């Protein structure tokens, strides 16, 4: 099974400042046939269901603010919130959908 | 709009069985993979199972393999999770969720509100 780790466990960022979350997979999630990284990022606000932010490591979903960006390839990935807003307070999870079981990272809590 | 509505959760004794149902609407159901993901109280997300669009392929997380069965009825736009031999550690909110593609190797682009399963005597 692919193990997903995230760092840090939590972080506090001032409004308007940058937040950076790291995600690492125990093996590559890059599929060589299509050169796609099977890595997604989700946001879960308190009391809500998760929401897909970014797929294929760097493709932002429709309607997701452009302050959210994803980068990385292979085993190392990053979610960046360029200018934190109050509504971004949430737990962020990465997930690999390369190989079953499609494991999630443990989550990173972002606070102000 | 995509809607996913779970039902069937509740309190069940250890060793018991429970069947979760998810009614989907707002998209061509048969064209997409469907997942179940769970979240124990105060904990992170745990992927449970997926069934491909068309239902020909299923996968399970190791902790539920052999105890849980995912299925779908495309005529009813419904996906199910049959859970057996339930344990205390299966207690969680269970989310029905839609794959972003028909392939099982897809991310999850819509989530239901979840249904709570509590396994306790």
Short mmCIF file of C-alpha atoms in Angstrom, two decimals:
data_model
loop_
_atom_site.label_atom_id
_atom_site.label_comp_id
_atom_site.label_asym_id
_atom_site.label_seq_id
_atom_site.Cartn_x
_atom_site.Cartn_y
_atom_site.Cartn_z
CA UNK A 1 0.00 0.00 0.00
CA UNK A 2 1.11 3.58 -0.67
CA UNK A 3 1.57 5.51 2.56
CA UNK A 4 0.86 9.23 2.44
CA UNK A 5 2.47 11.60 4.91
CA UNK A 6 1.86 15.31 5.36
CA UNK A 7 3.77 18.08 7.07
CA UNK A 8 3.26 20.00 9.18
CA UNK A 9 0.45 18.52 11.24
CA UNK A 10 -0.87 22.01 11.77
CA UNK A 11 0.10 25.59 11.07
CA UNK A 12 -1.09 29.04 11.99
CA UNK A 13 -0.78 31.73 9.35
CA UNK A 14 -1.65 35.40 9.48
CA UNK A 15 -4.33 36.67 7.16
CA UNK A 16 -2.82 37.54 3.80
CA UNK A 17 0.27 35.43 4.39
CA UNK A 18 1.33 32.27 2.55
CA UNK A 19 0.57 28.77 3.77
CA UNK A 20 2.53 25.78 2.49
CA UNK A 21 1.56 22.15 3.07
CA UNK A 22 3.72 19.23 2.04
CA UNK A 23 2.62 15.74 1.05
CA UNK A 24 4.85 12.78 0.42
CA UNK A 25 3.98 9.37 -0.97
CA UNK A 26 5.92 6.20 -0.15
CA UNK A 27 6.18 5.42 -3.86
CA UNK A 28 5.77 7.40 -7.04
CA UNK A 29 2.25 8.25 -8.13
CA UNK A 30 3.40 9.42 -11.55
CA UNK A 31 1.95 7.25 -14.30
CA UNK A 32 4.49 7.20 -17.07
CA UNK A 33 2.01 6.38 -19.85
CA UNK A 34 0.24 9.72 -19.55
CA UNK A 35 2.76 11.68 -17.45
CA UNK A 36 0.10 12.43 -14.86
CA UNK A 37 0.54 12.47 -11.10
CA UNK A 38 -2.44 10.74 -9.49
CA UNK A 39 -2.52 13.12 -6.53
CA UNK A 40 -5.46 15.18 -5.30
CA UNK A 41 -5.90 17.80 -2.58
CA UNK A 42 -9.07 18.26 -0.52
CA UNK A 43 -10.26 20.90 1.90
CA UNK A 44 -12.53 20.04 4.81
CA UNK A 45 -14.01 22.90 6.79
CA UNK A 46 -15.36 22.26 10.29
CA UNK A 47 -18.65 20.40 10.18
CA UNK A 48 -18.59 20.01 6.40
CA UNK A 49 -17.86 17.30 3.87
CA UNK A 50 -14.53 17.47 2.04
CA UNK A 51 -14.17 19.45 -1.16
CA UNK A 52 -11.86 18.70 -4.07
CA UNK A 53 -9.45 21.59 -4.65
CA UNK A 54 -6.77 20.23 -6.97
CA UNK A 55 -6.35 17.09 -9.03
CA UNK A 56 -3.44 15.68 -11.01
CA UNK A 57 -1.18 17.45 -8.50
CA UNK A 58 -1.61 20.88 -10.05
CA UNK A 59 -4.98 21.21 -11.84
CA UNK A 60 -7.29 23.50 -9.91
CA UNK A 61 -10.96 22.52 -9.92
CA UNK A 62 -13.50 24.88 -11.41
CA UNK A 63 -14.49 27.59 -8.95
CA UNK A 64 -11.48 27.14 -6.68
CA UNK A 65 -9.80 30.50 -6.03
CA UNK A 66 -6.47 30.97 -7.75
CA UNK A 67 -4.74 31.58 -4.44
CA UNK A 68 -4.71 27.77 -4.17
CA UNK A 69 -2.00 26.05 -6.18
CA UNK A 70 -0.47 22.61 -6.28
CA UNK A 71 2.94 21.49 -7.40
CA UNK A 72 5.28 18.54 -7.31
CA UNK A 73 5.79 15.23 -9.07
CA UNK A 74 6.62 11.64 -8.30
CA UNK A 75 6.61 11.40 -4.52
CA UNK A 76 6.76 15.00 -3.28
CA UNK A 77 3.92 17.46 -3.53
CA UNK A 78 2.98 20.87 -2.17
CA UNK A 79 -0.26 22.77 -1.69
CA UNK A 80 0.21 26.52 -1.43
CA UNK A 81 -2.31 29.10 -0.33
CA UNK A 82 -0.73 32.31 -1.53
CA UNK A 83 -2.69 34.74 0.61
CA UNK A 84 -4.64 33.13 3.41
CA UNK A 85 -8.23 34.24 3.88
CA UNK A 86 -10.39 33.64 6.94
CA UNK A 87 -12.55 31.20 4.98
CA UNK A 88 -9.51 29.01 4.29
CA UNK A 89 -9.41 27.76 7.89
CA UNK A 90 -9.77 24.02 7.39
CA UNK A 91 -8.03 20.68 7.37
CA UNK A 92 -6.31 19.85 4.11
CA UNK A 93 -5.76 16.30 2.90
CA UNK A 94 -3.80 14.85 0.03
CA UNK A 95 -4.88 11.56 -1.59
CA UNK A 96 -3.23 9.29 -4.09
CA UNK A 97 -5.54 7.69 -6.68
CA UNK A 98 -2.74 5.82 -8.44
CA UNK A 99 -3.01 2.47 -6.72
CA UNK A 100 -5.69 0.87 -4.54
CA UNK A 101 -6.16 1.35 -1.65
CA UNK A 102 -6.45 5.04 -2.52
CA UNK A 103 -4.95 6.37 0.66
CA UNK A 104 -5.27 9.80 2.21
CA UNK A 105 -2.65 11.70 4.11
CA UNK A 106 -3.34 12.34 7.81
CA UNK A 107 -4.32 15.94 7.18
CA UNK A 108 -2.91 19.37 7.96
CA UNK A 109 -4.92 21.80 10.02
CA UNK A 110 -4.63 25.41 8.90
CA UNK A 111 -5.60 28.13 11.33
CA UNK A 112 -5.27 31.86 11.60
CA UNK B 1 -26.53 20.03 -9.44
CA UNK B 2 -24.90 16.86 -8.19
CA UNK B 3 -26.57 15.48 -5.08
CA UNK B 4 -25.54 12.48 -3.01
CA UNK B 5 -27.70 11.44 -0.08
CA UNK B 6 -26.67 8.64 2.24
CA UNK B 7 -28.99 6.64 4.47
CA UNK B 8 -28.92 3.52 6.59
CA UNK B 9 -26.56 4.55 9.35
CA UNK B 10 -27.29 4.03 13.01
CA UNK B 11 -26.35 2.17 16.16
CA UNK B 12 -25.42 -1.48 15.67
CA UNK B 13 -23.98 -4.09 17.99
CA UNK B 14 -20.52 -5.55 17.37
CA UNK B 15 -20.73 -8.45 14.96
CA UNK B 16 -23.86 -7.06 13.34
CA UNK B 17 -24.59 -6.04 9.77
CA UNK B 18 -25.74 -2.82 8.20
CA UNK B 19 -26.42 -1.68 4.65
CA UNK B 20 -25.73 1.89 3.62
CA UNK B 21 -27.52 3.38 0.63
CA UNK B 22 -26.56 6.42 -1.42
CA UNK B 23 -29.03 8.02 -3.81
CA UNK B 24 -27.38 10.07 -6.53
CA UNK B 25 -28.78 12.70 -8.87
CA UNK B 26 -27.67 15.51 -11.13
CA UNK B 27 -25.26 13.52 -13.31
CA UNK B 28 -25.17 10.45 -15.56
CA UNK B 29 -24.66 7.97 -12.74
CA UNK B 30 -23.57 4.97 -14.79
CA UNK B 31 -20.65 6.91 -16.25
CA UNK B 32 -18.81 7.46 -12.97
CA UNK B 33 -16.98 5.50 -10.32
CA UNK B 34 -18.43 5.73 -6.84
CA UNK B 35 -16.56 5.58 -3.54
CA UNK B 36 -17.22 5.22 0.15
CA UNK B 37 -14.91 7.14 2.49
CA UNK B 38 -15.22 7.15 6.27
CA UNK B 39 -14.13 9.44 9.06
CA UNK B 40 -14.04 8.42 12.69
CA UNK B 41 -14.99 11.19 15.14
CA UNK B 42 -12.17 13.72 15.34
CA UNK B 43 -10.00 11.74 12.94
CA UNK B 44 -8.88 11.96 9.33
CA UNK B 45 -10.36 10.59 6.14
CA UNK B 46 -10.08 6.88 5.40
CA UNK B 47 -10.86 5.56 1.95
CA UNK B 48 -13.04 2.43 2.16
CA UNK B 49 -14.08 1.18 -1.26
CA UNK B 50 -14.68 2.05 -4.91
CA UNK B 51 -16.78 0.61 -7.70
CA UNK B 52 -16.09 1.58 -11.28
CA UNK B 53 -18.63 3.07 -13.63
CA UNK B 54 -20.48 0.05 -14.98
CA UNK B 55 -19.70 -1.89 -11.82
CA UNK B 56 -17.21 -4.35 -13.27
CA UNK B 57 -14.40 -3.55 -10.84
CA UNK B 58 -14.28 -3.03 -7.10
CA UNK B 59 -11.51 -2.37 -4.60
CA UNK B 60 -11.49 -2.34 -0.81
CA UNK B 61 -9.29 -1.03 1.97
CA UNK B 62 -7.53 -3.80 3.87
CA UNK B 63 -9.43 -3.25 7.18
CA UNK B 64 -12.79 -3.94 5.49
CA UNK B 65 -11.81 -6.52 2.88
CA UNK B 66 -13.95 -9.61 3.20
CA UNK B 67 -16.47 -7.86 5.47
CA UNK B 68 -17.79 -5.01 3.30
CA UNK B 69 -19.29 -5.23 -0.19
CA UNK B 70 -19.87 -2.30 -2.51
CA UNK B 71 -22.46 -2.54 -5.27
CA UNK B 72 -24.46 -0.28 -7.53
CA UNK B 73 -27.79 -0.24 -9.31
CA UNK B 74 -27.51 2.08 -12.29
CA UNK B 75 -31.26 1.80 -12.96
CA UNK B 76 -31.87 3.41 -9.56
CA UNK B 77 -28.85 5.74 -9.51
CA UNK B 78 -27.89 4.15 -6.23
CA UNK B 79 -24.73 2.77 -4.66
CA UNK B 80 -24.67 0.52 -1.63
CA UNK B 81 -22.23 -0.54 1.05
CA UNK B 82 -23.11 -3.81 2.76
CA UNK B 83 -21.21 -4.04 6.02
CA UNK B 84 -20.91 -7.25 8.01
CA UNK B 85 -19.04 -8.43 11.12
CA UNK B 86 -18.94 -4.85 12.32
CA UNK B 87 -16.37 -3.81 14.89
CA UNK B 88 -16.06 -0.82 17.19
CA UNK B 89 -13.32 0.55 14.94
CA UNK B 90 -15.80 0.74 12.05
CA UNK B 91 -17.63 3.53 13.88
CA UNK B 92 -17.45 6.61 11.69
CA UNK B 93 -19.27 8.98 9.42
CA UNK B 94 -19.52 7.24 6.06
CA UNK B 95 -19.41 9.50 3.02
CA UNK B 96 -20.75 8.47 -0.35
CA UNK B 97 -18.64 10.16 -2.98
CA UNK B 98 -18.51 10.46 -6.75
CA UNK B 99 -15.43 9.71 -8.78
CA UNK B 100 -14.35 12.34 -11.25
CA UNK B 101 -14.20 9.70 -14.02
CA UNK B 102 -15.60 6.26 -14.80
CA UNK B 103 -12.27 4.70 -13.95
CA UNK B 104 -11.72 3.56 -10.39
CA UNK B 105 -8.42 5.47 -10.58
CA UNK B 106 -10.09 8.81 -10.17
CA UNK B 107 -10.22 11.52 -7.57
CA UNK B 108 -13.44 12.34 -5.73
CA UNK B 109 -15.23 15.46 -6.95
CA UNK B 110 -18.48 15.35 -4.96
CA UNK B 111 -19.26 14.17 -1.46
CA UNK B 112 -22.51 13.50 0.34
CA UNK B 113 -23.22 14.87 3.83
CA UNK B 114 -22.40 11.51 5.39
CA UNK B 115 -24.24 9.02 7.59
CA UNK B 116 -23.06 8.07 11.07
CA UNK B 117 -22.44 4.44 11.95
CA UNK B 118 -21.86 3.61 15.59
CA UNK B 119 -20.84 0.10 16.55
CA UNK B 120 -21.36 -0.41 20.25
CA UNK B 121 -23.04 -2.76 22.68
#
